[in-house]
Coordinates of C-alpha atoms and ligand atoms in Angstrom, one line a residue:
X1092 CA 89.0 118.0 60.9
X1093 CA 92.3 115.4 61.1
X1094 CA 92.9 113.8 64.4
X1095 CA 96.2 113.3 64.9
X1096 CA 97.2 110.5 68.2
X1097 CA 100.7 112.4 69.7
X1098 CA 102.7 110.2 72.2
X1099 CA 101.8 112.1 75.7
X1100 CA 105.1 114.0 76.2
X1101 CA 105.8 114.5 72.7
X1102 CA 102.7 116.5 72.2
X1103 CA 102.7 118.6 75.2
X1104 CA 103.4 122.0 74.1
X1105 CA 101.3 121.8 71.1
X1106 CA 98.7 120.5 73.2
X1107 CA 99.3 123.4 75.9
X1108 CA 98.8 125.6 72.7
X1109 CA 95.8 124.3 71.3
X1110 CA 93.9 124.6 75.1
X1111 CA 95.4 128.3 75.3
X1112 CA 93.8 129.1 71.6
X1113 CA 90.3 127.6 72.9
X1114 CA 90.4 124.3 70.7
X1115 CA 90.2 121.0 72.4
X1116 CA 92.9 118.1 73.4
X1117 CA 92.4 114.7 74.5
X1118 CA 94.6 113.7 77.2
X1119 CA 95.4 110.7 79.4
X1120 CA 94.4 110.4 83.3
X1121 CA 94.8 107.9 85.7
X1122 CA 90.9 107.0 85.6
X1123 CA 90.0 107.2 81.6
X1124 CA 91.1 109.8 78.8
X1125 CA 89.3 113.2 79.1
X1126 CA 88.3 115.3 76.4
X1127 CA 89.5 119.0 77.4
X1128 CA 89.1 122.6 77.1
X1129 CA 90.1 126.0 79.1
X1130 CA 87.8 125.7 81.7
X1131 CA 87.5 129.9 82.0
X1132 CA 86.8 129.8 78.0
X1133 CA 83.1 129.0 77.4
X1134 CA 83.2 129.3 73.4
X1135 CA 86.3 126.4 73.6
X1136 CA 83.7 124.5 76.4
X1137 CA 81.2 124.8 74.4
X1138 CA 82.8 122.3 71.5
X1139 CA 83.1 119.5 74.3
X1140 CA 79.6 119.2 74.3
X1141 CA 79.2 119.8 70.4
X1142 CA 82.0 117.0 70.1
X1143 CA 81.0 114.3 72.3
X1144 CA 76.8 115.1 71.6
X1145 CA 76.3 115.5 75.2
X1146 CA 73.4 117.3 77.1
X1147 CA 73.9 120.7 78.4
X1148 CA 72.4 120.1 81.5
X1149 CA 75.3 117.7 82.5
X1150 CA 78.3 119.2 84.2
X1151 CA 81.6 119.0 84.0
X1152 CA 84.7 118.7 86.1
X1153 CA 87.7 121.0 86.0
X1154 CA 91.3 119.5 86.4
X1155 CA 93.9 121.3 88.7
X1156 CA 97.3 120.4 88.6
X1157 CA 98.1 122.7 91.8
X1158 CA 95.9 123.4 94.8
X1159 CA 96.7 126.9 94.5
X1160 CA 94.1 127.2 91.7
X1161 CA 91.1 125.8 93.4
X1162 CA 90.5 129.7 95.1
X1163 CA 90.0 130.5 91.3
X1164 CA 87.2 128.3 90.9
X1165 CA 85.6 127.7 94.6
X1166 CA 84.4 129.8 96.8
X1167 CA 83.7 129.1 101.0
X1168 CA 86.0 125.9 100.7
X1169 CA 85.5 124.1 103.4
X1170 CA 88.6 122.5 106.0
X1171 CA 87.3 119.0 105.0
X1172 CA 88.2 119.7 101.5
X1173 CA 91.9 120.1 102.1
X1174 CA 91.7 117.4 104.4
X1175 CA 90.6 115.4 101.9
X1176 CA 93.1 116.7 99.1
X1177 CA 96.2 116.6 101.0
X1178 CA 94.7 112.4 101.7
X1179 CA 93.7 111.7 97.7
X1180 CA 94.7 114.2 96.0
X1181 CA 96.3 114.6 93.3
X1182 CA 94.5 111.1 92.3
X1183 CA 91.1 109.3 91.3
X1184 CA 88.9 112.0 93.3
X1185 CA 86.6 114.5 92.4
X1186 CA 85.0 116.8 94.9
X1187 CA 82.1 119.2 94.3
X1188 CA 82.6 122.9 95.9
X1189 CA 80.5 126.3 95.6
X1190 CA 81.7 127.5 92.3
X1191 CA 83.4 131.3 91.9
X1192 CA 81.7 133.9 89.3
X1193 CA 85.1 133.0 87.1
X1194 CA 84.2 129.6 86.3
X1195 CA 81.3 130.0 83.5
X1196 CA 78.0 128.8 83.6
X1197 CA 78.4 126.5 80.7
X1198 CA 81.0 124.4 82.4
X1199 CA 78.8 123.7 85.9
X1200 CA 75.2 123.4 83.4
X1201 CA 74.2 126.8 84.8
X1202 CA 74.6 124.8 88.8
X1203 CA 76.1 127.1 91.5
X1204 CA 79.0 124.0 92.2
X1205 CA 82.0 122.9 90.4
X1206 CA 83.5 119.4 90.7
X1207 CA 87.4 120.2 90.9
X1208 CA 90.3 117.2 90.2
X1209 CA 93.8 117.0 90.3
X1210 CA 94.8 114.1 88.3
X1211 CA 97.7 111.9 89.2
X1212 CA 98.4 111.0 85.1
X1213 CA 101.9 113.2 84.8
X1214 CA 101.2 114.2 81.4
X1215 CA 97.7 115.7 82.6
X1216 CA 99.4 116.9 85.6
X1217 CA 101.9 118.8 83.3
X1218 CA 99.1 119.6 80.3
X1219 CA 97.5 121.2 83.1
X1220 CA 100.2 123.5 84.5
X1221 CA 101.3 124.4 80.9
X1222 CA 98.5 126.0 80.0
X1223 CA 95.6 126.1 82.8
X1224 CA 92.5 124.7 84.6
X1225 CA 90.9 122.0 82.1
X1226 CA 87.0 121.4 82.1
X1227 CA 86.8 117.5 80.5
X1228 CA 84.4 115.0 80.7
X1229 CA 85.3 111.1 79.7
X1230 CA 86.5 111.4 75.9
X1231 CA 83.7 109.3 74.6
X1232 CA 80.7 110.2 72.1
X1233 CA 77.7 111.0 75.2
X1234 CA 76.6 107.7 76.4
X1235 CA 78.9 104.9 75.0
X1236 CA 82.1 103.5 77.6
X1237 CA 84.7 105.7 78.9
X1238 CA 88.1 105.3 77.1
X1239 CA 91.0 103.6 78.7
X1240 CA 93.4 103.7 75.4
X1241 CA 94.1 106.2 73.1
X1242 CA 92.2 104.0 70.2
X1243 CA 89.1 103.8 72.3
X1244 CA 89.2 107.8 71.9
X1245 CA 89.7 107.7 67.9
X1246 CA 87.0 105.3 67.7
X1247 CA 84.5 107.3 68.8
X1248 CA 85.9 110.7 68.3
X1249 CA 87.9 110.8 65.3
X1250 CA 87.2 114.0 63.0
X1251 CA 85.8 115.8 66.5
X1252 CA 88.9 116.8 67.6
X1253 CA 92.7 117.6 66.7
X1254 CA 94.9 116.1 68.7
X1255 CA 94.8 113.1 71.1
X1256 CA 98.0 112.8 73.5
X1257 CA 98.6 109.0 73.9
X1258 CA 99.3 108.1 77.5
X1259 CA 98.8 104.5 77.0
X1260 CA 96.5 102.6 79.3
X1261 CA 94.8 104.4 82.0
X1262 CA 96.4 102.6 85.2
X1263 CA 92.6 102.4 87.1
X1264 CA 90.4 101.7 84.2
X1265 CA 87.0 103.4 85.8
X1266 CA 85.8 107.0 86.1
X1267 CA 87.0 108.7 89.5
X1268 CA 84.8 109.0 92.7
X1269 CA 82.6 112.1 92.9
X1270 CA 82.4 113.7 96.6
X1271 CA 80.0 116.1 97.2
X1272 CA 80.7 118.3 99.8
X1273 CA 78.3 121.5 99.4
X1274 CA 75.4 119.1 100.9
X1275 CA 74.2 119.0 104.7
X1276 CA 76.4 115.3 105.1
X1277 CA 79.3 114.4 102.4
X1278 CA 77.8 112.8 99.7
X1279 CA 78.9 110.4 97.2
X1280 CA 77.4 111.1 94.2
X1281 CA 79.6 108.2 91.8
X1282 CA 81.5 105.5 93.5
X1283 CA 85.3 105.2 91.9
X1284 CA 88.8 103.9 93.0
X1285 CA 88.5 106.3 96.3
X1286 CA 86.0 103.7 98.0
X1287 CA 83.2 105.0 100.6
X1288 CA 85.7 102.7 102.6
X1289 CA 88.5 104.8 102.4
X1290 CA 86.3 108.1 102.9
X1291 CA 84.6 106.7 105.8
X1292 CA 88.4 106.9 107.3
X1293 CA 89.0 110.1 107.1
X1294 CA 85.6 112.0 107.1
X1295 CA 84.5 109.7 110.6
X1296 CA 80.6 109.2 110.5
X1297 CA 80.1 108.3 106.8
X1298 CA 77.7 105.6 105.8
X1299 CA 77.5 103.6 103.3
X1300 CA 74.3 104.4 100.6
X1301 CA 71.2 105.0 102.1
X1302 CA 72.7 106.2 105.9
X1303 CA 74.2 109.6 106.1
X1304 CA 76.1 109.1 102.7
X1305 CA 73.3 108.5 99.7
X1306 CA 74.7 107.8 96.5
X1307 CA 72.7 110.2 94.8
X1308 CA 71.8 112.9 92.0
X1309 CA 75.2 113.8 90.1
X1310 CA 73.4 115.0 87.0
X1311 CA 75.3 112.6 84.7
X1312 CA 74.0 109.5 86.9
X1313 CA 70.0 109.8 85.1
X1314 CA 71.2 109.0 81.9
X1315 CA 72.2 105.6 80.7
X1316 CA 75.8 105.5 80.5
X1317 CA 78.6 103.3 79.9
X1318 CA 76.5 101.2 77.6
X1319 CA 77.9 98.4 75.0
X1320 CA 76.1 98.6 71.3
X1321 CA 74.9 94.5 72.1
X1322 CA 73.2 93.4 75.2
X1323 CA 74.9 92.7 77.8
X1324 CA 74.3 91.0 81.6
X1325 CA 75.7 90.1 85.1
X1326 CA 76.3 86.6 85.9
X1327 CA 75.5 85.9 89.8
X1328 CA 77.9 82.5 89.6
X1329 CA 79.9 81.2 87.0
X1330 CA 77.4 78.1 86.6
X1331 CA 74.6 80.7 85.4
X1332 CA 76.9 82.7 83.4
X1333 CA 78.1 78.8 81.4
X1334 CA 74.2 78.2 81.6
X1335 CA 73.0 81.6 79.9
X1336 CA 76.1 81.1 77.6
X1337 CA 74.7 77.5 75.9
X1338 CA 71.0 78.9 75.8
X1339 CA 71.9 82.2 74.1
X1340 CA 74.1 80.3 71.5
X1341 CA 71.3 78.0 71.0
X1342 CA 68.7 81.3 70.4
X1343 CA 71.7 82.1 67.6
X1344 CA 73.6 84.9 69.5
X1345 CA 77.4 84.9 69.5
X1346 CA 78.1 85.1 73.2
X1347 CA 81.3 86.3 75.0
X1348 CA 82.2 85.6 78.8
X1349 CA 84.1 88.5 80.1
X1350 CA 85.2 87.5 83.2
X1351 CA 88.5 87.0 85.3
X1352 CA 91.2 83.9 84.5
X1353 CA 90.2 82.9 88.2
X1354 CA 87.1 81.2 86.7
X1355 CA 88.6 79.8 83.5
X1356 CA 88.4 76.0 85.1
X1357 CA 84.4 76.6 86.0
X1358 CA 83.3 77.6 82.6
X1359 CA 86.2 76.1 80.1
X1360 CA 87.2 79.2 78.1
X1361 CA 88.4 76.7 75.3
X1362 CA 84.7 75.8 74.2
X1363 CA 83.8 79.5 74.7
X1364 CA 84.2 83.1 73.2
X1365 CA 86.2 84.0 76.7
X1366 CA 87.7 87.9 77.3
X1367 CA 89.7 88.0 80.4
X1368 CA 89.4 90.5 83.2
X1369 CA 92.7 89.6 84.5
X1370 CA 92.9 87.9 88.2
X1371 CA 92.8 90.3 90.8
X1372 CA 89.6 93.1 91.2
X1373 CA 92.3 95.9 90.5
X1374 CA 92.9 94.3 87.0
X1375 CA 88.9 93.7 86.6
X1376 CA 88.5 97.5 86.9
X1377 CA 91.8 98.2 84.7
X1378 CA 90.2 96.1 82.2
X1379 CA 86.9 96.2 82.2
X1380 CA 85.7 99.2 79.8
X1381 CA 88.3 97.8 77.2
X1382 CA 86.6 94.6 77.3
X1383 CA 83.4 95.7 76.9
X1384 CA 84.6 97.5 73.6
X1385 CA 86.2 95.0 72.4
X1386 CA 82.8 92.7 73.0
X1387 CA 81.0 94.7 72.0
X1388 CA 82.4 94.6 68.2
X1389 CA 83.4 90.8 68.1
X1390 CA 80.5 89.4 69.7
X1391 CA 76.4 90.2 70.3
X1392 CA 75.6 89.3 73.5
X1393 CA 77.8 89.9 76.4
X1394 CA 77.8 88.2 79.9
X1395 CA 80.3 89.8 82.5
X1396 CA 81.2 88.6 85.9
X1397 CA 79.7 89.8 89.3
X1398 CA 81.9 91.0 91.5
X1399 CA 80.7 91.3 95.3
X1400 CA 79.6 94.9 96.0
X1401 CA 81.8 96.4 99.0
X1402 CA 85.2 98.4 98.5
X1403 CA 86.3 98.6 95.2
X1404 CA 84.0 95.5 94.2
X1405 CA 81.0 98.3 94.8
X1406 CA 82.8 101.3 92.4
X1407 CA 83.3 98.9 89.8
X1408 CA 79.8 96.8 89.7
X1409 CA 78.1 100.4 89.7
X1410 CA 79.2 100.7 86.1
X1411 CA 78.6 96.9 84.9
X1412 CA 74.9 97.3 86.7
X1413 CA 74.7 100.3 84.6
X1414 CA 76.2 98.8 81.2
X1415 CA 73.8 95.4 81.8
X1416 CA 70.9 97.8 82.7
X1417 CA 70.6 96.1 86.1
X1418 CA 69.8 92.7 83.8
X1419 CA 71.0 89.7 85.9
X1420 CA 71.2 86.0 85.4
Ligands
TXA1464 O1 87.7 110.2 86.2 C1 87.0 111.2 85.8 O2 86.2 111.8 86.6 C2 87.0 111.5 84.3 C3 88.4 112.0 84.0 C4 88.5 112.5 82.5 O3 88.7 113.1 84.9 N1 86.0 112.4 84.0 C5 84.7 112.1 83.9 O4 83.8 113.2 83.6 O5 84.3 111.0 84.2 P1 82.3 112.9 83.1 O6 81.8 114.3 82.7 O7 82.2 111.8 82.1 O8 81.6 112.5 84.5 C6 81.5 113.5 85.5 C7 80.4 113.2 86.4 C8 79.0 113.4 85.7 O9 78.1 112.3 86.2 C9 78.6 114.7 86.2 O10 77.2 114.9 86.2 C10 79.2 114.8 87.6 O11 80.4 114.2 87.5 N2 79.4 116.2 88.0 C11 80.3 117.1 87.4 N3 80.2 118.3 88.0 C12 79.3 118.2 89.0 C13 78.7 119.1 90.0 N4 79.1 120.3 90.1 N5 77.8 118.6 90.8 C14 77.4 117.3 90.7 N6 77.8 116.4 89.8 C15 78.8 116.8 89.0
MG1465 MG1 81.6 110.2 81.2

């Protein structure tokens, strides 16, 4: 199959077609490109997970682009989830609800909940209300990074699908928060760009990890994810990461720092393979899955700054721990 990249608005309606007709469409969202299919049509769904090789037993997410369709797909919606919605939604939040016999088993992996987001991206907003609810995971093959440009998507899915719609960069750069709320206590199940912070405000007694919020079981968090094709490892200061640097050059590896300019005078990016991460921890998350591709096919052994785990630091560090395998220096 030819897999043509469409600039987002241009490709709209054939897009809208293409999801009506039960094929599949890449689109663009705020958090990283999704790979999408008419979330009521389980012979279209089932090509998402022929496409990207992913396991059945993972669920996916269905994007609104309205409130008015979550009674379609939920059932015994709680107050708290408007509360929530009319707070972050549309935006970089997914919340888990009791699904409704319309939604089909294949898009919740046979589970009785459906995670339900309404994206902020306009051209998935508008995707969306052309044509209907989308079930989309990331648009990457199962187990590599999420996409944040439409290249990332041809890389890894090229022949798989028809049509990518080109949004450009994906404005936060890491997968969106997932917030259970079919559980005894709101649970997070994936830390995103909606910190447990944020949350805490509005829900009152939440807890960060192990209190009344655990970070916990969302199916897709047992396998490895988000993983480079070379090693890769967390620096705990600058000094280790220059240290880990010299050694690994001397074993024969090509090393890369991937960290933020803010450190550039520490570990004197002119000697050293160096991909910045921007300044700010906003750019570091914008950034970071793009510079782990691009690592990831220059160099072979990748060392990535630590950020400091609370707020958005945390959301972001729960993907590099995942890409480095929890592998510190
Ligand atoms: O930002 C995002 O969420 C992106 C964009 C495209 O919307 N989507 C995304 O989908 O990251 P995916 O499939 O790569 O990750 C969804 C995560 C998986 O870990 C999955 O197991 C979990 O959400 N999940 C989906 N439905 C669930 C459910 N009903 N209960 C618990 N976890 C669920
Ligand atoms: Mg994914």
């Amino acid at each position: 199959m030819e897999t043509r990249i469409v600039k987002g608005e241009e490709g709209l309606q054939e897009a809208a077609s293409l999801i009506k007709s039960g094929e599949l469409v890449v689109f663009p969202t705020e958090t990283v490109y999704g790979l999408g299919a008419n979330a009521f049509d389980e012979n279209a769904v089932k090509k998402i997970f022929i496409a990207k090789g992913r396991p059945q037993d993972n669920p996916l997410i269905v994007h609104i682009s309205s409130l008015e369709e979550v009674s379609r797909l939920a059932k015994d919606i709680p107050d708290l989830f408007y509360t929530l919605a009319n707070k972050f939604m549309p935006g970089p939040i997914t919340i888990v609800l009791n699904k409704s016999e319309n939604v089909p088993d294949i898009v919740t992996a046979g589970g009785k909940t459906v995670g339900i987001r309404m994206p902020s991206n306009p051209i998935a907003n508008k995707l969306i209300a052309m044509s209907c609810p989308i079930a989309a995971p990331s648009a990457n093959k199962s187990k590599h990074i999420s996409p944040t440009k439409a290249e990332h998507v041809y890389d890894d899915l090229k022949g798989e699908v028809p049509l990518i719609l080109d949004g450009g960069e994906c404005e936060y750069g890491i997968e969106s928060t997932v917030l259970d709320l079919t559980t005894d206590a709101p649970t997070v199940l994936r830390p995103g760009a909606v910190t447990i912070e944020m949350l805490q405000e509005v829900i009152g007694d939440v807890y960060v990890n192990n209190k009344v919020i655990k970070i916990a079981k969302s199916p897709g968090m047992k396998y490895t994810h988000y993983a480079p094709k070379c090693s890769c490892v967390v620096a705990i200061s600058p000094e280790s990461a220059r240290k880990c640097y010299e050694e690994k050059e001397k074993e024969g590896f090509n090393p890369v720092l991937v960290y933020r300019d803010i450190y550039r005078d520490i570990i004197h990016p002119s000697e050293f393979n160096f991909i910045s991460l921007g300044i700010t921890i906003e750019q570091y998350e914008h950034n970071i899955y793009a510079a782990l591709r691009e690592a990831e096919e220059k160099y072979d052994f990748i060392i990535v700054e630590n950020l400091k785990e609370e707020g958005l630091g945390a959301s972001v560090m729960n993907r590099v721990n995942k890409a480095s395998s929890n592998n510190k220096v």
